[in-house]
Amino acid sequence: MDFLNKRQLAWEDSFRSLYYMLWNNFCNLFYVYTSHFVVMFNGGDGLRMTKCSCSAYISRSTKGLRSLLREHDVCFSMPLCHSEVEQATTEDLVELLEIVKHNLGQTRRLSSSSDIDNSSQSLLVFNGNKSVHGLYDFLLNYRSFLTFLAGMDVPLLCSPVPFQNATLSTPEVECKEWKRANHPKESSDGGEHVLGSSAGLYYSIEIKDAYLPPWIICSMCAVMGSEGRSFEARYHKG
């Protein structure tokens, strides 16, 4: 228990460190990975030296998580959601329940909010420093609110820059050389890439990890295209 408590305190220090780095433009992006959802904090382009206006996003949200956020006055929007239940305000829902209760006219069935759980429609957007700070405070004390995460290890924090208690993580990289049975000649439009005497050969680079953040993908594509070479990139969900 002593080890777990120290690990939890170290995680809180790390999360706090990342958040203040985001606020002060030393880090413009970081992720919080849990077993149930993923949170992305975004601080803008990171080029301005003044304090930024932050935003945050949660993917794969559930009705329970959304209810907890509302209960703790953390404001968010659901721009991809088409459910009238989720878009309605608290006052709208109270009025609707009164109408149904007194059978005033015909009320059409609203789609259940649980229908969108863990789908793309369940994306939550937090705009403005107040909403983002509310989310940060909620996640910092997640063990008190999210009981389904209480018995699990601390969420993974992922950032393109060093932060307190951070460690470097290197993805698994596998390079292969392939030979085509009947390779076409190099075309003038660069459709087929052949290097020197390596006619008929092509190469693949496979990068594997539990999570591949966007800065790894962008850096890899930038390196591959730095000499004007053509290449294809494919993404596979493990």
Tab-separated table of C-alpha atoms in Angstrom:
chain	number	residue	atom	x	y	z
A	1	MET	CA	0.000	0.000	0.000
A	2	ASP	CA	2.881	2.343	0.716
A	3	PHE	CA	4.263	1.746	-2.794
A	4	LEU	CA	0.843	2.331	-4.395
A	5	ASN	CA	0.272	5.514	-2.416
A	6	LYS	CA	3.675	6.869	-3.444
A	7	ARG	CA	2.958	5.948	-7.059
A	8	GLN	CA	-0.358	7.790	-6.925
A	9	LEU	CA	1.291	10.886	-5.418
A	10	ALA	CA	4.032	10.775	-8.073
A	11	TRP	CA	1.360	10.566	-10.786
A	12	GLU	CA	-0.439	13.578	-9.365
A	13	ASP	CA	2.851	15.529	-9.377
A	14	SER	CA	3.432	14.516	-12.999
A	15	PHE	CA	-0.079	15.488	-14.077
A	16	ARG	CA	0.200	18.799	-12.246
A	17	SER	CA	3.585	19.436	-13.883
A	18	LEU	CA	2.210	18.789	-17.370
A	19	TYR	CA	-0.834	20.954	-16.807
A	20	TYR	CA	1.185	23.965	-15.676
A	21	MET	CA	3.617	23.460	-18.563
A	22	LEU	CA	0.612	23.542	-20.897
A	23	TRP	CA	-0.704	26.685	-19.231
A	24	ASN	CA	2.648	28.439	-19.602
A	25	ASN	CA	3.252	27.307	-23.221
A	26	PHE	CA	6.130	24.954	-22.434
A	27	CYS	CA	4.033	22.059	-23.735
A	28	ASN	CA	1.267	22.470	-26.289
A	29	LEU	CA	-0.207	18.969	-26.148
A	30	PHE	CA	-0.430	15.945	-23.867
A	31	TYR	CA	-2.598	12.871	-23.391
A	32	VAL	CA	-4.102	11.051	-20.426
A	33	TYR	CA	-4.799	7.400	-21.267
A	34	THR	CA	-7.144	5.389	-19.050
A	35	SER	CA	-8.590	1.927	-19.620
A	36	HIS	CA	-11.987	3.472	-20.404
A	37	PHE	CA	-11.327	6.766	-22.206
A	38	VAL	CA	-8.603	9.046	-23.542
A	39	VAL	CA	-8.173	12.742	-22.724
A	40	MET	CA	-6.240	15.202	-24.877
A	41	PHE	CA	-5.206	18.595	-23.506
A	42	ASN	CA	-4.358	21.188	-26.148
A	43	GLY	CA	-2.727	24.549	-25.494
A	44	GLY	CA	-2.670	25.910	-29.042
A	45	ASP	CA	0.399	26.414	-31.227
A	46	GLY	CA	2.745	27.042	-28.303
A	47	LEU	CA	4.382	29.977	-30.118
A	48	ARG	CA	2.960	32.758	-27.997
A	49	MET	CA	4.669	33.595	-24.740
A	50	THR	CA	1.459	34.837	-23.137
A	51	LYS	CA	-0.861	32.510	-21.277
A	52	CYS	CA	-2.909	30.516	-23.732
A	53	SER	CA	-6.544	29.609	-24.051
A	54	CYS	CA	-6.662	25.856	-23.572
A	55	SER	CA	-9.035	23.205	-24.801
A	56	ALA	CA	-9.480	19.524	-24.017
A	57	TYR	CA	-11.214	16.488	-25.501
A	58	ILE	CA	-12.439	13.148	-24.154
A	59	SER	CA	-13.068	10.216	-26.460
A	60	ARG	CA	-15.258	7.189	-25.718
A	61	SER	CA	-17.277	8.871	-22.993
A	62	THR	CA	-20.192	7.153	-21.259
A	63	LYS	CA	-23.451	8.331	-19.733
A	64	GLY	CA	-22.004	7.805	-16.256
A	65	LEU	CA	-18.916	9.914	-16.968
A	66	ARG	CA	-20.975	12.710	-18.520
A	67	SER	CA	-23.323	12.714	-15.525
A	68	LEU	CA	-20.387	12.985	-13.122
A	69	LEU	CA	-18.902	15.893	-15.067
A	70	ARG	CA	-22.219	17.743	-15.017
A	71	GLU	CA	-22.637	16.979	-11.324
A	72	HIS	CA	-19.309	18.694	-10.649
A	73	ASP	CA	-20.156	21.680	-12.892
A	74	VAL	CA	-17.586	20.825	-15.560
A	75	CYS	CA	-18.992	22.301	-18.764
A	76	PHE	CA	-18.548	20.537	-22.097
A	77	SER	CA	-20.159	20.250	-25.508
A	78	MET	CA	-20.804	17.278	-27.789
A	79	PRO	CA	-20.456	18.612	-31.358
A	80	LEU	CA	-20.729	15.188	-32.995
A	81	CYS	CA	-23.764	14.063	-31.014
A	82	HIS	CA	-27.181	13.848	-32.664
A	83	SER	CA	-29.036	12.702	-29.532
A	84	GLU	CA	-31.678	15.158	-28.342
A	85	VAL	CA	-31.289	13.855	-24.790
A	86	GLU	CA	-27.620	14.812	-24.630
A	87	GLN	CA	-28.084	18.194	-26.287
A	88	ALA	CA	-30.989	19.197	-24.041
A	89	THR	CA	-30.360	21.339	-20.985
A	90	THR	CA	-31.392	20.306	-17.479
A	91	GLU	CA	-34.376	22.664	-17.647
A	92	ASP	CA	-35.457	21.148	-20.979
A	93	LEU	CA	-35.367	17.630	-19.534
A	94	VAL	CA	-37.360	18.651	-16.447
A	95	GLU	CA	-40.001	20.271	-18.645
A	96	LEU	CA	-40.127	17.201	-20.899
A	97	LEU	CA	-40.609	14.900	-17.912
A	98	GLU	CA	-43.496	17.068	-16.694
A	99	ILE	CA	-45.137	16.880	-20.133
A	100	VAL	CA	-44.811	13.098	-20.201
A	101	LYS	CA	-46.057	12.858	-16.608
A	102	HIS	CA	-49.245	14.766	-17.343
A	103	ASN	CA	-49.709	13.247	-20.832
A	104	LEU	CA	-49.933	16.666	-22.468
A	105	GLY	CA	-50.073	15.721	-26.128
A	106	GLN	CA	-48.018	13.093	-27.875
A	107	THR	CA	-44.327	13.090	-27.070
A	108	ARG	CA	-42.020	11.233	-29.391
A	109	ARG	CA	-39.394	8.981	-27.902
A	110	LEU	CA	-35.952	10.513	-27.526
A	111	SER	CA	-33.015	8.301	-28.331
A	112	SER	CA	-31.312	6.898	-25.276
A	113	SER	CA	-28.088	8.637	-24.257
A	114	SER	CA	-26.515	5.235	-23.696
A	115	ASP	CA	-26.839	4.544	-27.443
A	116	ILE	CA	-23.921	6.859	-28.154
A	117	ASP	CA	-21.593	5.591	-25.412
A	118	ASN	CA	-18.054	4.787	-26.626
A	119	SER	CA	-18.915	5.949	-30.155
A	120	SER	CA	-17.589	8.922	-32.114
A	121	GLN	CA	-20.728	10.833	-31.089
A	122	SER	CA	-19.643	10.585	-27.445
A	123	LEU	CA	-16.694	12.972	-27.998
A	124	LEU	CA	-16.611	15.661	-25.299
A	125	VAL	CA	-15.117	19.099	-25.993
A	126	PHE	CA	-14.004	21.463	-23.236
A	127	ASN	CA	-13.407	25.017	-24.438
A	128	GLY	CA	-12.029	27.858	-22.380
A	129	ASN	CA	-9.731	27.925	-19.394
A	130	LYS	CA	-12.518	27.542	-16.833
A	131	SER	CA	-13.895	24.341	-18.361
A	132	VAL	CA	-10.429	22.901	-18.957
A	133	HIS	CA	-9.352	23.658	-15.385
A	134	GLY	CA	-12.541	22.024	-14.119
A	135	LEU	CA	-11.661	18.893	-16.091
A	136	TYR	CA	-8.079	18.986	-14.773
A	137	ASP	CA	-9.315	19.200	-11.180
A	138	PHE	CA	-11.787	16.376	-11.847
A	139	LEU	CA	-9.055	14.098	-13.239
A	140	LEU	CA	-6.569	15.027	-10.539
A	141	ASN	CA	-9.054	13.630	-8.004
A	142	TYR	CA	-10.326	10.849	-10.254
A	143	ARG	CA	-10.104	8.153	-7.564
A	144	SER	CA	-12.786	9.975	-5.580
A	145	PHE	CA	-15.185	10.223	-8.543
A	146	LEU	CA	-14.371	7.406	-10.988
A	147	THR	CA	-14.705	4.315	-8.833
A	148	PHE	CA	-14.213	2.024	-11.845
A	149	LEU	CA	-10.611	3.298	-12.071
A	150	ALA	CA	-9.871	3.119	-8.352
A	151	GLY	CA	-8.580	-0.459	-8.450
A	152	MET	CA	-6.388	0.063	-11.519
A	153	ASP	CA	-2.934	1.477	-12.102
A	154	VAL	CA	-2.574	5.211	-12.593
A	155	PRO	CA	-3.459	6.567	-16.062
A	156	LEU	CA	-0.661	6.884	-18.584
A	157	LEU	CA	0.581	10.419	-19.275
A	158	CYS	CA	2.104	11.021	-22.694
A	159	SER	CA	3.830	14.202	-23.868
A	160	PRO	CA	6.317	15.247	-26.590
A	161	VAL	CA	8.427	17.081	-23.983
A	162	PRO	CA	9.952	15.943	-20.640
A	163	PHE	CA	7.964	16.502	-17.465
A	164	GLN	CA	8.288	15.615	-13.789
A	165	ASN	CA	8.775	11.871	-13.121
A	166	ALA	CA	8.633	11.140	-16.866
A	167	THR	CA	10.536	8.329	-18.582
A	168	LEU	CA	11.469	7.930	-22.227
A	169	SER	CA	9.481	5.372	-24.192
A	170	THR	CA	10.816	3.861	-27.410
A	171	PRO	CA	8.351	2.130	-29.742
A	172	GLU	CA	9.205	-1.148	-31.419
A	173	VAL	CA	10.556	-0.527	-34.932
A	174	GLU	CA	10.862	-3.302	-37.507
A	175	CYS	CA	12.448	-2.732	-40.927
A	176	LYS	CA	12.011	-5.164	-43.802
A	177	GLU	CA	13.304	-5.470	-47.355
A	178	TRP	CA	10.988	-6.943	-49.957
A	179	LYS	CA	11.546	-8.029	-53.526
A	180	ARG	CA	8.867	-7.730	-56.147
A	181	ALA	CA	8.349	-10.642	-58.498
A	182	ASN	CA	7.545	-8.428	-61.488
A	183	HIS	CA	8.480	-4.896	-60.568
A	184	PRO	CA	7.410	-2.044	-62.863
A	185	LYS	CA	9.916	0.456	-64.145
A	186	GLU	CA	10.295	3.747	-62.402
A	187	SER	CA	7.605	6.088	-63.650
A	188	SER	CA	8.125	9.763	-64.408
A	189	ASP	CA	5.416	10.762	-61.915
A	190	GLY	CA	7.213	9.023	-59.064
A	191	GLY	CA	4.503	6.410	-58.664
A	192	GLU	CA	7.078	3.653	-58.188
A	193	HIS	CA	10.139	4.451	-56.112
A	194	VAL	CA	13.373	2.637	-57.082
A	195	LEU	CA	16.710	3.484	-55.509
A	196	GLY	CA	19.856	3.105	-57.658
A	197	SER	CA	20.747	-0.535	-58.243
A	198	SER	CA	18.045	-1.730	-55.864
A	199	ALA	CA	15.582	-2.200	-58.715
A	200	GLY	CA	12.791	-4.529	-57.706
A	201	LEU	CA	13.318	-3.930	-53.992
A	202	TYR	CA	11.129	-1.974	-51.658
A	203	TYR	CA	11.254	-1.401	-47.952
A	204	SER	CA	8.800	-1.222	-45.102
A	205	ILE	CA	9.113	0.254	-41.633
A	206	GLU	CA	6.625	-0.931	-39.033
A	207	ILE	CA	6.259	0.960	-35.760
A	208	LYS	CA	4.430	-0.732	-32.891
A	209	ASP	CA	3.472	0.430	-29.431
A	210	ALA	CA	0.519	0.383	-27.078
A	211	TYR	CA	-0.041	4.025	-28.058
A	212	LEU	CA	1.417	5.936	-30.987
A	213	PRO	CA	1.021	9.671	-30.320
A	214	PRO	CA	0.737	12.004	-33.313
A	215	TRP	CA	4.183	13.568	-32.892
A	216	ILE	CA	5.833	10.188	-33.592
A	217	ILE	CA	3.770	9.674	-36.752
A	218	CYS	CA	4.353	13.257	-37.960
A	219	SER	CA	8.102	13.070	-37.309
A	220	MET	CA	8.383	9.746	-39.116
A	221	CYS	CA	6.489	11.035	-42.160
A	222	ALA	CA	8.632	14.198	-42.186
A	223	VAL	CA	11.835	12.125	-42.215
A	224	MET	CA	10.569	9.813	-44.954
A	225	GLY	CA	9.588	12.739	-47.171
A	226	SER	CA	12.602	14.944	-46.390
A	227	GLU	CA	14.472	13.914	-49.566
A	228	GLY	CA	11.477	14.097	-51.833
A	229	ARG	CA	10.866	10.348	-51.820
A	230	SER	CA	7.399	8.948	-52.270
A	231	PHE	CA	5.979	6.595	-49.660
A	232	GLU	CA	2.720	5.238	-48.365
A	233	ALA	CA	1.589	5.200	-44.739
A	234	ARG	CA	-0.975	2.802	-43.358
A	235	TYR	CA	-2.413	2.708	-39.873
A	236	HIS	CA	-3.627	-0.467	-38.214
A	237	LYS	CA	-5.458	-0.650	-34.909
A	238	GLY	CA	-3.995	-3.392	-32.752
